[in-house]
Amino acid sequence: MTGTAVRQVAGWEALDSRGRPTVGCRVTLAGGGTGRVVVPSGKSTGGHEAHERRDGGARYGGFGARAAVASVNGALAEVVTGLDAADRTGLDQAMVEADGDEQLANLGANAVLAVSLAVLLALADQAREPLWRMLGPRQTVVLPRPMVNVISGGAHAGGALDLQDVLVVPAAPTFSEALERCARVRAGTAQVLRRGGAWTDLVADEGGLAAGLPTNEAALAAVTEGACAAGLEPGRHVSFALDLAANQFYGDGRYNLRLEGESLDATAWTERLAQWCERYELISIEDVLHEDDWAGWSGATRRLGDRRQVLGDDLFATNLSRLRRGISMGAANAVLVKPNQAGTVSRAEAVVREARQAGYATVVSARSGDTEDHWLADLAVGWQAGQIKVGSTQRSERTAKWNRLLEIEAELGPRAVLWAPGR
Ligand code: PGA
Ligand code: ZN
């Protein structure tokens, strides 16, 4: 046995930030390196994501993860024990084959990802290296630009808005200054909402402000005003982004805006977004249309993607073949990368590589149900992804990732530079 052979795999049922069960896993290598993870879980999940295994029944409203844990301690432990963790792709592939389903529906993507990540962390531990450096050692290290959730809607805020997130994207010389700008915009927006009588005392699933606003567009006006109230100039110091999560308000071929009382087809909805782009400093729009409206996505990318990021989350589901299809059709110009949509680290890594080759931007992303882990920050740095989205600047499962990036920045000093478009 080499030092990097997998010696032991142990899983347990843990909780995510929403209080739902998830999978915890610890992997120990023959040389003593260990990796420990608790995997995240989404709520506005796309139809093409790898499948989580859930228990059903009465426990935890059916969300129990005991069956997934049994996969970790049973079939997956059996498959990976003795394999060389240094061949991560081979090890991930062995787990995919053991599952037998592309979407990992049998053993569960939550189980497979837990082992895949714990193996990765164990390797870094064994090498006595930070994970980011093990993934991509470089002289100059590009830190990801944060995209920070300010106002939440959709499935993350009880449907308060039709759209899911309004985010701030800072322009700043360093990561820490960028993050401070985001926190200022959040505080400024909270003030603006409170003054306007919109509810801001509770936070949504990702720590964003859960506001009661009359229209979706009012959320864009509020963050713009919030930035100004914080002394930051929209378009200069900060810009904004949307995650529309359009699957959530799509039905019968139309985009149904409950707040506006309107039902628009893909073309009319895209035109509405183009109007918003003229009125507000929007530099990135995610999940513009339904996940299977490929033709609509190509049209929306032509219409909106000239000077801004058109970002596919549910559209691509961190799936290589869906990304390739998008590239061939000119659908979107950027891809969101969520390791648990893919089910293994090496699949997510392959998506990042393919995107880069095609000139698509990459945004590494947490889930709305996340955990205290901070490996996502290391993945974003190690892969040189350029951008990261983990929710707000509040709640510990969010700040765990920001704090890890702040730590890396502090350690590297001037060797760390903040990503900017074209870098
Ligand atoms: P989810 O939301 O984790 O609930 O899917 C995040 C997103 O849509 O980006
Ligand atoms: Zn999204």
Short mmCIF file of C-alpha atoms and ligand atoms in Angstrom, two decimals:
data_model
loop_
_atom_site.label_atom_id
_atom_site.label_comp_id
_atom_site.label_asym_id
_atom_site.label_seq_id
_atom_site.Cartn_x
_atom_site.Cartn_y
_atom_site.Cartn_z
CA MET A 1 0.00 0.00 0.00
CA THR A 2 1.29 3.43 -0.90
CA GLY A 3 0.85 6.30 1.55
CA THR A 4 -1.98 7.72 -0.53
CA ALA A 5 -4.05 4.52 -0.59
CA VAL A 6 -7.45 4.91 1.04
CA ARG A 7 -7.42 3.14 4.41
CA GLN A 8 -10.74 4.04 5.94
CA VAL A 9 -14.03 5.72 5.05
CA ALA A 10 -16.55 6.71 7.71
CA GLY A 11 -19.87 8.47 7.09
CA TRP A 12 -22.47 9.94 9.44
CA GLU A 13 -25.69 11.88 9.19
CA ALA A 14 -25.10 15.61 9.77
CA LEU A 15 -27.22 18.77 9.37
CA ASP A 16 -26.96 21.57 6.82
CA SER A 17 -27.61 25.28 7.46
CA ARG A 18 -31.34 24.82 6.86
CA GLY A 19 -31.44 22.11 9.51
CA ARG A 20 -31.95 19.37 6.94
CA PRO A 21 -29.95 16.16 7.13
CA THR A 22 -26.91 15.82 4.94
CA VAL A 23 -23.87 13.55 4.68
CA GLY A 24 -20.70 13.89 6.74
CA CYS A 25 -17.65 11.84 5.76
CA ARG A 26 -14.10 11.28 6.96
CA VAL A 27 -11.48 9.56 4.84
CA THR A 28 -8.15 8.37 6.20
CA LEU A 29 -5.23 7.46 3.96
CA ALA A 30 -2.61 4.81 4.67
CA GLY A 31 -0.04 7.54 5.35
CA GLY A 32 -2.32 9.08 7.99
CA GLY A 33 -3.73 12.03 5.98
CA THR A 34 -7.39 12.67 6.81
CA GLY A 35 -10.15 14.68 5.16
CA ARG A 36 -13.49 15.57 6.70
CA VAL A 37 -16.48 17.11 4.94
CA VAL A 38 -20.17 17.85 5.42
CA VAL A 39 -21.75 18.30 1.98
CA PRO A 40 -24.20 21.07 0.98
CA SER A 41 -27.66 20.77 -0.52
CA GLY A 42 -29.76 23.06 -2.75
CA LYS A 43 -33.41 24.04 -2.64
CA SER A 44 -34.08 25.53 -6.07
CA THR A 45 -32.53 22.42 -7.60
CA GLY A 46 -32.48 21.95 -11.34
CA GLY A 47 -33.90 18.87 -13.04
CA HIS A 48 -30.51 17.90 -14.48
CA GLU A 49 -28.48 17.79 -11.28
CA ALA A 50 -27.01 14.59 -9.91
CA HIS A 51 -29.59 13.06 -7.54
CA GLU A 52 -29.37 13.22 -3.78
CA ARG A 53 -30.49 10.11 -1.96
CA ARG A 54 -33.14 10.88 0.68
CA ASP A 55 -34.86 8.48 3.07
CA GLY A 56 -38.49 9.60 2.71
CA GLY A 57 -40.83 8.64 5.54
CA ALA A 58 -41.51 10.68 8.65
CA ARG A 59 -38.02 11.46 9.95
CA TYR A 60 -36.95 15.03 9.14
CA GLY A 61 -39.93 15.41 6.82
CA GLY A 62 -38.54 12.77 4.48
CA PHE A 63 -35.14 14.48 4.08
CA GLY A 64 -33.24 11.95 6.21
CA ALA A 65 -29.81 11.00 4.87
CA ARG A 66 -29.35 7.62 6.57
CA ALA A 67 -29.59 5.71 3.30
CA ALA A 68 -26.94 7.97 1.75
CA VAL A 69 -24.75 7.43 4.82
CA ALA A 70 -25.26 3.69 4.40
CA SER A 71 -23.95 4.07 0.82
CA VAL A 72 -20.83 5.77 2.18
CA ASN A 73 -20.17 3.15 4.84
CA GLY A 74 -21.16 0.23 2.62
CA ALA A 75 -20.80 0.19 -1.16
CA LEU A 76 -18.59 3.27 -1.51
CA ALA A 77 -16.20 2.31 1.30
CA GLU A 78 -15.84 -1.08 -0.31
CA VAL A 79 -15.10 0.41 -3.74
CA VAL A 80 -12.52 3.00 -2.67
CA THR A 81 -10.68 1.26 0.17
CA GLY A 82 -7.24 0.31 -1.12
CA LEU A 83 -7.49 2.57 -4.19
CA ASP A 84 -4.80 5.20 -4.68
CA ALA A 85 -6.32 8.58 -3.77
CA ALA A 86 -3.66 10.30 -5.90
CA ASP A 87 -5.59 9.06 -8.95
CA ARG A 88 -8.65 11.11 -8.05
CA THR A 89 -10.28 10.84 -11.45
CA GLY A 90 -9.95 7.06 -11.40
CA LEU A 91 -11.32 6.88 -7.88
CA ASP A 92 -14.29 9.12 -8.75
CA GLN A 93 -14.93 7.05 -11.87
CA ALA A 94 -14.93 3.84 -9.82
CA MET A 95 -17.67 5.32 -7.61
CA VAL A 96 -19.71 6.44 -10.63
CA GLU A 97 -19.45 2.92 -12.06
CA ALA A 98 -20.45 1.37 -8.74
CA ASP A 99 -23.56 3.54 -8.76
CA GLY A 100 -24.41 2.52 -12.32
CA ASP A 101 -26.48 5.64 -12.98
CA GLU A 102 -25.08 8.78 -14.64
CA GLN A 103 -26.95 10.96 -12.12
CA LEU A 104 -25.87 8.77 -9.20
CA ALA A 105 -29.47 8.03 -8.25
CA ASN A 106 -28.69 4.63 -6.72
CA LEU A 107 -26.02 5.30 -4.11
CA GLY A 108 -26.83 9.03 -4.05
CA ALA A 109 -24.85 12.04 -5.28
CA ASN A 110 -24.74 13.32 -1.71
CA ALA A 111 -22.91 10.12 -0.70
CA VAL A 112 -20.55 10.04 -3.70
CA LEU A 113 -19.61 13.73 -3.38
CA ALA A 114 -18.91 13.33 0.34
CA VAL A 115 -16.35 10.59 -0.37
CA SER A 116 -14.90 12.40 -3.39
CA LEU A 117 -14.32 15.59 -1.39
CA ALA A 118 -13.05 13.84 1.73
CA VAL A 119 -10.48 12.02 -0.44
CA LEU A 120 -9.34 15.33 -1.90
CA LEU A 121 -8.96 16.90 1.54
CA ALA A 122 -7.14 13.82 2.84
CA LEU A 123 -4.64 14.10 -0.01
CA ALA A 124 -3.95 17.76 0.82
CA ASP A 125 -3.57 16.86 4.49
CA GLN A 126 -1.16 14.07 3.63
CA ALA A 127 0.87 16.40 1.41
CA ARG A 128 0.86 18.99 4.26
CA GLU A 129 -0.34 21.54 1.72
CA PRO A 130 -3.30 23.89 1.65
CA LEU A 131 -5.93 22.46 -0.68
CA TRP A 132 -5.80 25.43 -3.07
CA ARG A 133 -2.06 25.03 -3.58
CA MET A 134 -2.32 21.32 -4.17
CA LEU A 135 -4.86 22.01 -6.93
CA GLY A 136 -2.93 24.70 -8.75
CA PRO A 137 0.39 25.96 -7.45
CA ARG A 138 1.27 29.31 -8.97
CA GLN A 139 3.50 32.28 -8.37
CA THR A 140 0.67 34.77 -8.62
CA VAL A 141 -2.58 33.58 -7.12
CA VAL A 142 -5.84 34.96 -8.47
CA LEU A 143 -8.47 35.27 -5.75
CA PRO A 144 -12.08 35.01 -6.87
CA ARG A 145 -14.23 38.12 -7.10
CA PRO A 146 -17.17 37.76 -4.72
CA MET A 147 -20.79 37.94 -5.86
CA VAL A 148 -22.77 38.67 -2.71
CA ASN A 149 -26.47 38.17 -2.16
CA VAL A 150 -28.12 41.36 -0.89
CA ILE A 151 -31.87 40.79 -1.37
CA SER A 152 -33.28 37.27 -1.53
CA GLY A 153 -36.51 36.09 -3.06
CA GLY A 154 -37.88 32.94 -4.67
CA ALA A 155 -37.46 29.62 -2.89
CA HIS A 156 -34.93 31.14 -0.47
CA ALA A 157 -37.28 33.74 1.00
CA GLY A 158 -40.75 32.24 1.00
CA GLY A 159 -41.47 33.56 -2.49
CA ALA A 160 -41.24 37.23 -1.39
CA LEU A 161 -39.99 38.07 -4.90
CA ASP A 162 -40.35 36.03 -8.09
CA LEU A 163 -36.63 36.31 -8.79
CA GLN A 164 -34.24 34.56 -6.43
CA ASP A 165 -31.27 36.84 -5.71
CA VAL A 166 -30.17 40.42 -6.25
CA LEU A 167 -26.40 40.48 -5.75
CA VAL A 168 -23.65 43.03 -5.50
CA VAL A 169 -20.44 42.61 -7.48
CA PRO A 170 -17.68 44.90 -6.27
CA ALA A 171 -14.84 46.50 -8.17
CA ALA A 172 -11.89 46.83 -5.79
CA PRO A 173 -8.13 46.36 -5.79
CA THR A 174 -8.13 43.51 -3.27
CA PHE A 175 -10.41 40.73 -2.06
CA SER A 176 -10.81 42.17 1.43
CA GLU A 177 -11.74 45.60 0.09
CA ALA A 178 -14.18 43.95 -2.31
CA LEU A 179 -15.86 42.09 0.54
CA GLU A 180 -16.11 45.25 2.64
CA ARG A 181 -17.90 46.98 -0.23
CA CYS A 182 -20.41 44.16 -0.35
CA ALA A 183 -21.07 44.40 3.39
CA ARG A 184 -21.57 48.16 3.00
CA VAL A 185 -24.09 47.73 0.21
CA ARG A 186 -25.97 45.18 2.31
CA ALA A 187 -26.10 47.59 5.26
CA GLY A 188 -27.08 50.52 3.02
CA THR A 189 -29.84 48.46 1.39
CA ALA A 190 -31.16 47.31 4.78
CA GLN A 191 -31.44 50.99 5.75
CA VAL A 192 -33.24 51.88 2.54
CA LEU A 193 -35.70 49.00 2.93
CA ARG A 194 -36.39 49.79 6.56
CA ARG A 195 -37.07 53.42 5.72
CA GLY A 196 -39.43 52.33 2.97
CA GLY A 197 -41.35 50.06 5.37
CA ALA A 198 -40.18 46.78 3.79
CA TRP A 199 -39.40 43.98 6.24
CA THR A 200 -35.69 43.45 6.81
CA ASP A 201 -35.27 41.98 10.28
CA LEU A 202 -35.17 38.36 9.17
CA VAL A 203 -32.59 36.89 6.84
CA ALA A 204 -33.27 34.42 4.05
CA ASP A 205 -31.66 31.00 3.54
CA GLU A 206 -28.39 32.48 2.23
CA GLY A 207 -28.28 35.35 4.71
CA GLY A 208 -29.74 37.91 2.28
CA LEU A 209 -32.39 40.47 3.18
CA ALA A 210 -35.91 39.11 2.91
CA ALA A 211 -37.87 42.15 1.81
CA GLY A 212 -41.55 42.72 1.11
CA LEU A 213 -41.40 44.74 -2.12
CA PRO A 214 -44.19 45.61 -4.56
CA THR A 215 -42.32 44.54 -7.72
CA ASN A 216 -39.22 42.60 -8.72
CA GLU A 217 -37.71 45.70 -10.25
CA ALA A 218 -38.10 47.50 -6.90
CA ALA A 219 -35.38 45.17 -5.55
CA LEU A 220 -32.96 46.49 -8.17
CA ALA A 221 -33.86 50.06 -7.31
CA ALA A 222 -33.35 49.27 -3.60
CA VAL A 223 -29.81 47.87 -3.99
CA THR A 224 -28.88 50.78 -6.26
CA GLU A 225 -30.13 53.22 -3.63
CA GLY A 226 -28.48 51.14 -0.92
CA ALA A 227 -25.09 51.39 -2.63
CA CYS A 228 -25.48 55.18 -2.94
CA ALA A 229 -26.53 55.42 0.73
CA ALA A 230 -23.30 53.56 1.56
CA GLY A 231 -21.27 56.11 -0.41
CA LEU A 232 -20.54 53.79 -3.33
CA GLU A 233 -21.19 54.70 -6.92
CA PRO A 234 -23.03 52.06 -8.98
CA GLY A 235 -21.08 51.27 -12.14
CA ARG A 236 -17.86 52.54 -10.61
CA HIS A 237 -17.36 51.04 -7.14
CA VAL A 238 -19.95 48.30 -7.38
CA SER A 239 -22.20 46.65 -9.96
CA PHE A 240 -25.11 44.27 -9.55
CA ALA A 241 -26.11 40.78 -10.62
CA LEU A 242 -29.31 38.75 -10.68
CA ASP A 243 -29.99 35.09 -10.17
CA LEU A 244 -33.45 34.81 -11.61
CA ALA A 245 -33.79 31.03 -11.08
CA ALA A 246 -36.37 31.27 -13.86
CA ASN A 247 -37.44 27.60 -13.54
CA GLN A 248 -39.26 28.69 -10.42
CA PHE A 249 -41.69 31.06 -12.15
CA TYR A 250 -41.95 29.28 -15.48
CA GLY A 251 -45.10 27.49 -16.55
CA ASP A 252 -46.77 26.64 -19.87
CA GLY A 253 -44.03 28.27 -21.91
CA ARG A 254 -44.28 31.56 -20.05
CA TYR A 255 -42.54 33.51 -17.31
CA ASN A 256 -45.16 34.39 -14.74
CA LEU A 257 -44.27 37.38 -12.60
CA ARG A 258 -46.65 37.21 -9.65
CA LEU A 259 -45.65 40.62 -8.29
CA GLU A 260 -46.01 42.44 -11.60
CA GLY A 261 -49.12 40.43 -12.47
CA GLU A 262 -47.63 39.66 -15.89
CA SER A 263 -47.10 36.54 -17.97
CA LEU A 264 -44.39 36.92 -20.63
CA ASP A 265 -43.03 34.62 -23.31
CA ALA A 266 -39.25 34.09 -23.56
CA THR A 267 -38.76 36.97 -26.02
CA ALA A 268 -40.81 39.48 -24.04
CA TRP A 269 -39.12 38.40 -20.79
CA THR A 270 -35.67 38.81 -22.39
CA GLU A 271 -36.70 42.29 -23.55
CA ARG A 272 -37.77 43.14 -20.00
CA LEU A 273 -34.34 42.10 -18.79
CA ALA A 274 -32.72 44.23 -21.49
CA GLN A 275 -34.70 47.19 -20.12
CA TRP A 276 -33.49 46.46 -16.60
CA CYS A 277 -29.94 46.34 -17.95
CA GLU A 278 -30.39 49.85 -19.33
CA ARG A 279 -31.75 51.17 -16.03
CA TYR A 280 -29.41 49.44 -13.58
CA GLU A 281 -25.73 48.53 -13.46
CA LEU A 282 -26.25 44.82 -14.11
CA ILE A 283 -23.12 42.92 -15.10
CA SER A 284 -24.25 39.33 -14.64
CA ILE A 285 -27.60 37.56 -15.05
CA GLU A 286 -28.03 33.93 -14.01
CA ASP A 287 -30.71 31.44 -15.00
CA VAL A 288 -32.44 33.88 -17.29
CA LEU A 289 -34.78 31.27 -18.76
CA HIS A 290 -36.05 27.75 -18.10
CA GLU A 291 -33.32 25.09 -17.98
CA ASP A 292 -34.47 23.35 -21.17
CA ASP A 293 -35.17 26.37 -23.36
CA TRP A 294 -31.91 26.09 -25.30
CA ALA A 295 -33.05 28.22 -28.23
CA GLY A 296 -34.33 30.90 -25.86
CA TRP A 297 -30.96 30.88 -24.07
CA SER A 298 -29.07 31.41 -27.35
CA GLY A 299 -31.34 34.36 -28.15
CA ALA A 300 -31.00 35.83 -24.66
CA THR A 301 -27.21 35.49 -24.84
CA ARG A 302 -27.15 37.37 -28.15
CA ARG A 303 -29.44 40.05 -26.72
CA LEU A 304 -27.88 40.46 -23.26
CA GLY A 305 -24.45 38.85 -23.37
CA ASP A 306 -22.55 41.45 -25.32
CA ARG A 307 -21.28 43.44 -22.37
CA ARG A 308 -22.34 41.26 -19.50
CA GLN A 309 -22.21 37.78 -18.10
CA VAL A 310 -25.07 35.43 -18.93
CA LEU A 311 -24.62 32.67 -16.41
CA GLY A 312 -25.99 29.13 -16.59
CA ASP A 313 -26.76 27.35 -13.31
CA ASP A 314 -29.77 25.03 -13.71
CA LEU A 315 -29.10 25.23 -17.46
CA PHE A 316 -25.75 23.43 -17.20
CA ALA A 317 -26.13 21.74 -13.80
CA THR A 318 -22.29 21.46 -13.70
CA ASN A 319 -22.62 18.75 -16.33
CA LEU A 320 -19.99 18.46 -19.06
CA SER A 321 -22.31 17.35 -21.84
CA ARG A 322 -24.81 20.11 -21.09
CA LEU A 323 -21.98 22.65 -21.07
CA ARG A 324 -20.73 21.35 -24.45
CA ARG A 325 -24.22 21.66 -25.89
CA GLY A 326 -24.43 25.24 -24.59
CA ILE A 327 -21.04 26.12 -26.06
CA SER A 328 -22.04 24.74 -29.46
CA MET A 329 -25.27 26.77 -29.44
CA GLY A 330 -23.92 29.99 -27.94
CA ALA A 331 -26.16 29.52 -24.91
CA ALA A 332 -24.81 31.60 -21.98
CA ASN A 333 -21.22 32.81 -21.74
CA ALA A 334 -20.47 31.68 -18.20
CA VAL A 335 -21.09 28.60 -16.07
CA LEU A 336 -21.91 28.24 -12.40
CA VAL A 337 -19.94 25.39 -10.82
CA LYS A 338 -21.56 23.55 -7.92
CA PRO A 339 -19.71 20.38 -6.97
CA ASN A 340 -22.86 18.70 -5.68
CA GLN A 341 -24.67 19.21 -8.98
CA ALA A 342 -21.88 17.18 -10.57
CA GLY A 343 -21.57 14.57 -7.82
CA THR A 344 -17.78 14.27 -7.92
CA VAL A 345 -14.90 16.73 -7.67
CA SER A 346 -13.32 15.53 -10.89
CA ARG A 347 -16.54 16.07 -12.86
CA ALA A 348 -16.77 19.65 -11.55
CA GLU A 349 -13.09 20.18 -12.37
CA ALA A 350 -13.66 18.97 -15.94
CA VAL A 351 -16.45 21.55 -16.33
CA VAL A 352 -14.10 24.34 -15.21
CA ARG A 353 -11.44 23.19 -17.69
CA GLU A 354 -13.86 22.92 -20.62
CA ALA A 355 -15.40 26.32 -19.85
CA ARG A 356 -12.00 27.97 -19.77
CA GLN A 357 -11.05 26.48 -23.14
CA ALA A 358 -14.29 27.77 -24.66
CA GLY A 359 -13.82 31.26 -23.21
CA TYR A 360 -16.74 30.85 -20.79
CA ALA A 361 -16.28 32.48 -17.39
CA THR A 362 -16.60 30.29 -14.27
CA VAL A 363 -18.31 31.05 -10.96
CA VAL A 364 -17.83 28.56 -8.14
CA SER A 365 -20.96 28.44 -6.00
CA ALA A 366 -22.22 27.25 -2.63
CA ARG A 367 -25.79 25.98 -2.10
CA SER A 368 -28.66 27.55 -0.22
CA GLY A 369 -28.35 24.70 2.29
CA ASP A 370 -24.65 24.84 3.05
CA THR A 371 -22.33 23.81 5.87
CA GLU A 372 -19.50 25.08 8.04
CA ASP A 373 -16.94 23.68 5.57
CA HIS A 374 -14.68 26.01 3.58
CA TRP A 375 -13.21 23.74 0.90
CA LEU A 376 -15.23 25.68 -1.70
CA ALA A 377 -12.97 28.71 -1.17
CA ASP A 378 -9.91 26.53 -1.81
CA LEU A 379 -11.49 25.07 -4.94
CA ALA A 380 -12.19 28.58 -6.28
CA VAL A 381 -8.56 29.61 -5.69
CA GLY A 382 -6.97 26.32 -6.76
CA TRP A 383 -8.99 26.17 -9.97
CA GLN A 384 -8.43 29.91 -10.55
CA ALA A 385 -12.16 30.11 -11.18
CA GLY A 386 -12.22 33.90 -11.05
CA GLN A 387 -15.56 34.32 -9.29
CA ILE A 388 -17.32 32.89 -6.26
CA LYS A 389 -20.89 33.08 -4.99
CA VAL A 390 -21.71 31.87 -1.50
CA GLY A 391 -24.66 34.01 -0.37
CA SER A 392 -24.50 36.99 1.95
CA THR A 393 -21.80 38.36 4.26
CA GLN A 394 -23.75 36.96 7.24
CA ARG A 395 -24.39 33.48 8.71
CA SER A 396 -21.46 31.27 9.59
CA GLU A 397 -21.87 28.79 6.73
CA ARG A 398 -21.38 31.80 4.39
CA THR A 399 -18.63 33.56 6.33
CA ALA A 400 -16.70 30.26 6.61
CA LYS A 401 -15.91 30.64 2.89
CA TRP A 402 -15.22 34.40 3.04
CA ASN A 403 -13.02 33.89 6.09
CA ARG A 404 -11.01 31.23 4.32
CA LEU A 405 -10.42 33.58 1.37
CA LEU A 406 -9.43 36.37 3.76
CA GLU A 407 -6.97 33.97 5.38
CA ILE A 408 -5.43 33.02 2.03
CA GLU A 409 -5.16 36.70 1.09
CA ALA A 410 -3.50 37.57 4.40
CA GLU A 411 -1.04 34.71 4.00
CA LEU A 412 -0.07 35.58 0.43
CA GLY A 413 0.07 39.35 0.74
CA PRO A 414 0.90 40.98 -2.61
CA ARG A 415 1.16 37.57 -4.33
CA ALA A 416 -2.64 37.43 -4.20
CA VAL A 417 -4.52 39.47 -6.79
CA LEU A 418 -8.24 39.89 -7.19
CA TRP A 419 -9.78 38.59 -10.41
CA ALA A 420 -11.15 41.11 -12.86
CA PRO A 421 -12.75 40.45 -16.28
CA GLY A 422 -10.14 39.79 -18.93
CA ARG A 423 -7.53 38.64 -16.42
P1 PGA B 1 -29.92 26.50 -4.48
O1 PGA B 1 -29.75 28.01 -4.94
O2 PGA B 1 -28.71 26.09 -3.76
O3 PGA B 1 -31.18 26.49 -3.64
O4 PGA B 1 -30.11 25.73 -5.77
C1 PGA B 1 -28.54 28.56 -5.36
C2 PGA B 1 -28.61 29.06 -6.77
O5 PGA B 1 -29.66 28.94 -7.45
O6 PGA B 1 -27.61 29.56 -7.29
ZN ZN B 2 -28.73 29.87 -9.33
#
